[in-house]
C-alpha cells in the first residue's frame, strides 16, 4: 500500500485574500471611470484637457459609489478566480489577470442579459457587440490596474520555499 501525505490545497490564504481585496477596492472605480469616458460625447478642440477634468469631476466622480454596487458581482468573481494561483504560492501574472477577468466578467454579463431578456427590448447583435467592446476595454484596464497594485505588494512573485 502506498503511503500518501496530505497537503493543504491553499497554503497561502492571505495572498489570495489580498488579491480579492485589491479587486474589490480598485476595480469598480476604474470600470466606472472608463465607462464614463467611453460613453461621453467629446467636444474636443483646444479645451480637451479642461473637458477631460470636467468630465471626471462632474460626471465620473458622482458615479463612483454606485459603480461599486453595479460592478461588484463580476469584480468579486474575478478576484476569486485570480486569487487561486497566488493562494497556492504562485504569482499573479498580467496575462492571467486579464484573461481571467475577461472570461469571468463575460460570463457574468451574459448571465445579466439572459436573466433580463424577458424584461427588456430586443437586443440586436450591433448593440451587444458595441457594449461588449466597451466592456472589454473596462475589463482590460481594471485587470491591469489590479495587477499593478498586486505587483506593488509583491503578489506577482512565487513563494520561494527553502
PDB file of C-alpha atoms in Angstrom:
ATOM      1  CA  UNK A   1       0.000   0.000   0.000  1.00  0.00           C
ATOM      2  CA  UNK A   2       1.333   3.411  -0.949  1.00  0.00           C
ATOM      3  CA  UNK A   3       1.936   5.938   1.741  1.00  0.00           C
ATOM      4  CA  UNK A   4       0.425   9.319   0.898  1.00  0.00           C
ATOM      5  CA  UNK A   5       0.750  12.563   2.750  1.00  0.00           C
ATOM      6  CA  UNK A   6      -1.981  15.137   2.813  1.00  0.00           C
ATOM      7  CA  UNK A   7      -1.114  18.646   1.739  1.00  0.00           C
ATOM      8  CA  UNK A   8      -3.128  21.770   2.131  1.00  0.00           C
ATOM      9  CA  UNK A   9      -4.623  22.940  -1.132  1.00  0.00           C
ATOM     10  CA  UNK A  10      -4.325  26.642  -0.320  1.00  0.00           C
ATOM     11  CA  UNK A  11      -1.175  27.047   1.715  1.00  0.00           C
ATOM     12  CA  UNK A  12      -1.016  30.848   1.497  1.00  0.00           C
ATOM     13  CA  UNK A  13      -4.573  32.099   2.085  1.00  0.00           C
ATOM     14  CA  UNK A  14      -3.561  35.686   2.910  1.00  0.00           C
ATOM     15  CA  UNK A  15      -2.124  36.118  -0.577  1.00  0.00           C
ATOM     16  CA  UNK A  16      -5.444  35.056  -2.071  1.00  0.00           C
ATOM     17  CA  UNK A  17      -7.440  37.285   0.248  1.00  0.00           C
ATOM     18  CA  UNK A  18      -5.146  40.180  -0.639  1.00  0.00           C
ATOM     19  CA  UNK A  19      -5.848  39.681  -4.358  1.00  0.00           C
ATOM     20  CA  UNK A  20      -9.595  39.584  -3.679  1.00  0.00           C
ATOM     21  CA  UNK A  21      -9.338  42.762  -1.569  1.00  0.00           C
ATOM     22  CA  UNK A  22      -7.390  44.543  -4.311  1.00  0.00           C
ATOM     23  CA  UNK A  23     -10.007  43.612  -6.893  1.00  0.00           C
ATOM     24  CA  UNK A  24     -12.866  44.659  -4.601  1.00  0.00           C
ATOM     25  CA  UNK A  25     -11.349  48.041  -3.763  1.00  0.00           C
ATOM     26  CA  UNK A  26      -9.673  49.065  -7.017  1.00  0.00           C
ATOM     27  CA  UNK A  27     -11.629  47.588  -9.939  1.00  0.00           C
ATOM     28  CA  UNK A  28     -15.131  49.154  -9.556  1.00  0.00           C
ATOM     29  CA  UNK A  29     -13.913  52.788  -9.624  1.00  0.00           C
ATOM     30  CA  UNK A  30     -11.660  52.025 -12.586  1.00  0.00           C
ATOM     31  CA  UNK A  31     -14.534  50.451 -14.510  1.00  0.00           C
ATOM     32  CA  UNK A  32     -16.825  53.362 -13.614  1.00  0.00           C
ATOM     33  CA  UNK A  33     -14.334  55.975 -14.777  1.00  0.00           C
ATOM     34  CA  UNK A  34     -13.574  54.092 -18.010  1.00  0.00           C
ATOM     35  CA  UNK A  35     -17.301  53.674 -18.727  1.00  0.00           C
ATOM     36  CA  UNK A  36     -17.862  57.383 -18.155  1.00  0.00           C
ATOM     37  CA  UNK A  37     -15.098  58.392 -20.534  1.00  0.00           C
ATOM     38  CA  UNK A  38     -16.128  55.881 -23.208  1.00  0.00           C
ATOM     39  CA  UNK A  39     -19.766  56.959 -23.248  1.00  0.00           C
ATOM     40  CA  UNK A  40     -19.153  60.724 -23.015  1.00  0.00           C
ATOM     41  CA  UNK A  41     -19.810  62.804 -26.142  1.00  0.00           C
ATOM     42  CA  UNK A  42     -16.494  64.580 -26.538  1.00  0.00           C
ATOM     43  CA  UNK A  43     -16.357  68.109 -27.932  1.00  0.00           C
ATOM     44  CA  UNK A  44     -12.577  68.277 -28.135  1.00  0.00           C
ATOM     45  CA  UNK A  45     -10.755  71.241 -29.575  1.00  0.00           C
ATOM     46  CA  UNK A  46      -8.344  73.398 -27.655  1.00  0.00           C
ATOM     47  CA  UNK A  47     -10.156  72.786 -24.353  1.00  0.00           C
ATOM     48  CA  UNK A  48      -9.811  68.986 -24.427  1.00  0.00           C
ATOM     49  CA  UNK A  49      -7.760  68.847 -21.236  1.00  0.00           C
ATOM     50  CA  UNK A  50     -10.243  71.041 -19.388  1.00  0.00           C
ATOM     51  CA  UNK A  51     -13.091  68.878 -20.676  1.00  0.00           C
ATOM     52  CA  UNK A  52     -11.240  65.758 -19.507  1.00  0.00           C
ATOM     53  CA  UNK A  53     -11.096  67.017 -15.912  1.00  0.00           C
ATOM     54  CA  UNK A  54     -14.634  68.445 -16.059  1.00  0.00           C
ATOM     55  CA  UNK A  55     -15.986  65.044 -17.084  1.00  0.00           C
ATOM     56  CA  UNK A  56     -14.091  63.449 -14.209  1.00  0.00           C
ATOM     57  CA  UNK A  57     -15.285  65.898 -11.569  1.00  0.00           C
ATOM     58  CA  UNK A  58     -18.863  66.412 -12.774  1.00  0.00           C
ATOM     59  CA  UNK A  59     -19.810  63.036 -14.269  1.00  0.00           C
ATOM     60  CA  UNK A  60     -17.408  60.281 -13.182  1.00  0.00           C
ATOM     61  CA  UNK A  61     -16.866  61.222  -9.534  1.00  0.00           C
ATOM     62  CA  UNK A  62     -20.576  61.116  -8.521  1.00  0.00           C
ATOM     63  CA  UNK A  63     -20.856  57.654 -10.113  1.00  0.00           C
ATOM     64  CA  UNK A  64     -18.019  56.048  -8.137  1.00  0.00           C
ATOM     65  CA  UNK A  65     -20.129  54.753  -5.219  1.00  0.00           C
ATOM     66  CA  UNK A  66     -22.999  53.453  -7.400  1.00  0.00           C
ATOM     67  CA  UNK A  67     -20.330  51.786  -9.529  1.00  0.00           C
ATOM     68  CA  UNK A  68     -19.371  49.623  -6.578  1.00  0.00           C
ATOM     69  CA  UNK A  69     -22.808  48.021  -6.489  1.00  0.00           C
ATOM     70  CA  UNK A  70     -23.092  47.690 -10.267  1.00  0.00           C
ATOM     71  CA  UNK A  71     -19.689  46.101 -10.931  1.00  0.00           C
ATOM     72  CA  UNK A  72     -19.393  44.124  -7.680  1.00  0.00           C
ATOM     73  CA  UNK A  73     -20.529  40.665  -8.929  1.00  0.00           C
ATOM     74  CA  UNK A  74     -18.050  40.490 -11.797  1.00  0.00           C
ATOM     75  CA  UNK A  75     -15.263  42.078  -9.757  1.00  0.00           C
ATOM     76  CA  UNK A  76     -15.764  39.722  -6.817  1.00  0.00           C
ATOM     77  CA  UNK A  77     -15.794  36.618  -9.010  1.00  0.00           C
ATOM     78  CA  UNK A  78     -12.786  37.873 -10.991  1.00  0.00           C
ATOM     79  CA  UNK A  79     -10.925  38.435  -7.742  1.00  0.00           C
ATOM     80  CA  UNK A  80     -11.706  34.911  -6.584  1.00  0.00           C
ATOM     81  CA  UNK A  81     -10.581  33.323  -9.844  1.00  0.00           C
ATOM     82  CA  UNK A  82      -7.418  35.451  -9.975  1.00  0.00           C
ATOM     83  CA  UNK A  83      -6.578  34.607  -6.354  1.00  0.00           C
ATOM     84  CA  UNK A  84      -6.480  30.838  -6.852  1.00  0.00           C
ATOM     85  CA  UNK A  85      -2.877  30.775  -8.075  1.00  0.00           C
ATOM     86  CA  UNK A  86      -1.371  33.176  -5.531  1.00  0.00           C
ATOM     87  CA  UNK A  87      -3.077  31.382  -2.651  1.00  0.00           C
ATOM     88  CA  UNK A  88      -1.207  28.244  -3.712  1.00  0.00           C
ATOM     89  CA  UNK A  89       2.133  30.022  -3.758  1.00  0.00           C
ATOM     90  CA  UNK A  90       2.469  31.091  -7.384  1.00  0.00           C
ATOM     91  CA  UNK A  91       2.417  34.678  -8.572  1.00  0.00           C
ATOM     92  CA  UNK A  92      -0.292  36.655 -10.329  1.00  0.00           C
ATOM     93  CA  UNK A  93       0.790  37.365 -13.892  1.00  0.00           C
ATOM     94  CA  UNK A  94      -0.586  40.141 -16.060  1.00  0.00           C
ATOM     95  CA  UNK A  95      -1.792  37.692 -18.698  1.00  0.00           C
ATOM     96  CA  UNK A  96      -3.657  35.525 -16.226  1.00  0.00           C
ATOM     97  CA  UNK A  97      -5.239  38.563 -14.560  1.00  0.00           C
ATOM     98  CA  UNK A  98      -6.502  39.970 -17.865  1.00  0.00           C
ATOM     99  CA  UNK A  99      -7.708  36.659 -19.320  1.00  0.00           C
ATOM    100  CA  UNK A 100      -9.425  35.531 -16.125  1.00  0.00           C
ATOM    101  CA  UNK A 101     -11.080  38.913 -15.634  1.00  0.00           C
ATOM    102  CA  UNK A 102     -12.352  38.935 -19.219  1.00  0.00           C
ATOM    103  CA  UNK A 103     -13.703  35.378 -19.040  1.00  0.00           C
ATOM    104  CA  UNK A 104     -15.430  35.753 -15.687  1.00  0.00           C
ATOM    105  CA  UNK A 105     -16.845  39.192 -16.475  1.00  0.00           C
ATOM    106  CA  UNK A 106     -18.107  37.992 -19.852  1.00  0.00           C
ATOM    107  CA  UNK A 107     -19.926  35.104 -18.163  1.00  0.00           C
ATOM    108  CA  UNK A 108     -21.473  37.483 -15.623  1.00  0.00           C
ATOM    109  CA  UNK A 109     -22.523  39.887 -18.393  1.00  0.00           C
ATOM    110  CA  UNK A 110     -24.021  37.036 -20.407  1.00  0.00           C
ATOM    111  CA  UNK A 111     -25.924  35.940 -17.301  1.00  0.00           C
ATOM    112  CA  UNK A 112     -27.247  39.513 -16.851  1.00  0.00           C
ATOM    113  CA  UNK A 113     -28.521  39.548 -20.433  1.00  0.00           C
ATOM    114  CA  UNK A 114     -30.010  36.072 -20.156  1.00  0.00           C
ATOM    115  CA  UNK A 115     -31.696  36.968 -16.873  1.00  0.00           C
ATOM    116  CA  UNK A 116     -33.103  40.294 -18.061  1.00  0.00           C
ATOM    117  CA  UNK A 117     -34.105  39.205 -21.583  1.00  0.00           C
ATOM    118  CA  UNK A 118     -37.860  38.887 -20.873  1.00  0.00           C
ATOM    119  CA  UNK A 119     -37.986  42.358 -19.323  1.00  0.00           C
ATOM    120  CA  UNK A 120     -36.166  44.467 -21.862  1.00  0.00           C
ATOM    121  CA  UNK A 121     -36.358  45.331 -25.517  1.00  0.00           C
ATOM    122  CA  UNK A 122     -34.865  43.011 -28.066  1.00  0.00           C
ATOM    123  CA  UNK A 123     -31.093  43.051 -28.048  1.00  0.00           C
ATOM    124  CA  UNK A 124     -29.653  43.062 -31.526  1.00  0.00           C
ATOM    125  CA  UNK A 125     -26.141  41.996 -32.407  1.00  0.00           C
ATOM    126  CA  UNK A 126     -24.915  45.530 -33.115  1.00  0.00           C
ATOM    127  CA  UNK A 127     -25.907  46.885 -29.693  1.00  0.00           C
ATOM    128  CA  UNK A 128     -24.469  43.864 -27.922  1.00  0.00           C
ATOM    129  CA  UNK A 129     -21.156  43.979 -29.808  1.00  0.00           C
ATOM    130  CA  UNK A 130     -20.822  47.714 -29.213  1.00  0.00           C
ATOM    131  CA  UNK A 131     -21.411  47.349 -25.491  1.00  0.00           C
ATOM    132  CA  UNK A 132     -19.154  44.287 -25.380  1.00  0.00           C
ATOM    133  CA  UNK A 133     -16.307  46.326 -26.879  1.00  0.00           C
ATOM    134  CA  UNK A 134     -16.795  48.941 -24.140  1.00  0.00           C
ATOM    135  CA  UNK A 135     -16.802  46.180 -21.532  1.00  0.00           C
ATOM    136  CA  UNK A 136     -13.598  44.658 -22.915  1.00  0.00           C
ATOM    137  CA  UNK A 137     -11.791  47.970 -22.530  1.00  0.00           C
ATOM    138  CA  UNK A 138     -13.102  48.268 -18.962  1.00  0.00           C
ATOM    139  CA  UNK A 139     -12.078  44.730 -18.044  1.00  0.00           C
ATOM    140  CA  UNK A 140      -8.590  45.063 -19.516  1.00  0.00           C
ATOM    141  CA  UNK A 141      -7.914  48.358 -17.730  1.00  0.00           C
ATOM    142  CA  UNK A 142      -9.321  47.073 -14.436  1.00  0.00           C
ATOM    143  CA  UNK A 143      -7.258  43.875 -14.607  1.00  0.00           C
ATOM    144  CA  UNK A 144      -4.120  45.829 -15.482  1.00  0.00           C
ATOM    145  CA  UNK A 145      -4.529  48.289 -12.611  1.00  0.00           C
ATOM    146  CA  UNK A 146      -5.320  45.478 -10.136  1.00  0.00           C
ATOM    147  CA  UNK A 147      -2.276  43.526 -11.323  1.00  0.00           C
ATOM    148  CA  UNK A 148      -0.140  46.655 -10.964  1.00  0.00           C
ATOM    149  CA  UNK A 149      -1.309  47.172  -7.374  1.00  0.00           C
ATOM    150  CA  UNK A 150      -0.722  43.473  -6.634  1.00  0.00           C
ATOM    151  CA  UNK A 151       2.754  43.804  -8.120  1.00  0.00           C
ATOM    152  CA  UNK A 152       3.498  46.691  -5.754  1.00  0.00           C
ATOM    153  CA  UNK A 153       2.591  44.372  -2.861  1.00  0.00           C
ATOM    154  CA  UNK A 154       4.825  41.624  -4.274  1.00  0.00           C
ATOM    155  CA  UNK A 155       1.967  39.269  -5.123  1.00  0.00           C
ATOM    156  CA  UNK A 156       3.303  38.660  -8.627  1.00  0.00           C
ATOM    157  CA  UNK A 157       6.257  36.679  -7.254  1.00  0.00           C
ATOM    158  CA  UNK A 158       6.272  32.982  -6.498  1.00  0.00           C
ATOM    159  CA  UNK A 159       6.842  31.908  -2.924  1.00  0.00           C
ATOM    160  CA  UNK A 160      10.401  30.699  -2.511  1.00  0.00           C
ATOM    161  CA  UNK A 161      10.404  27.508  -0.480  1.00  0.00           C
ATOM    162  CA  UNK A 162      13.749  26.744   1.094  1.00  0.00           C
TER     163      UNK A 162
END
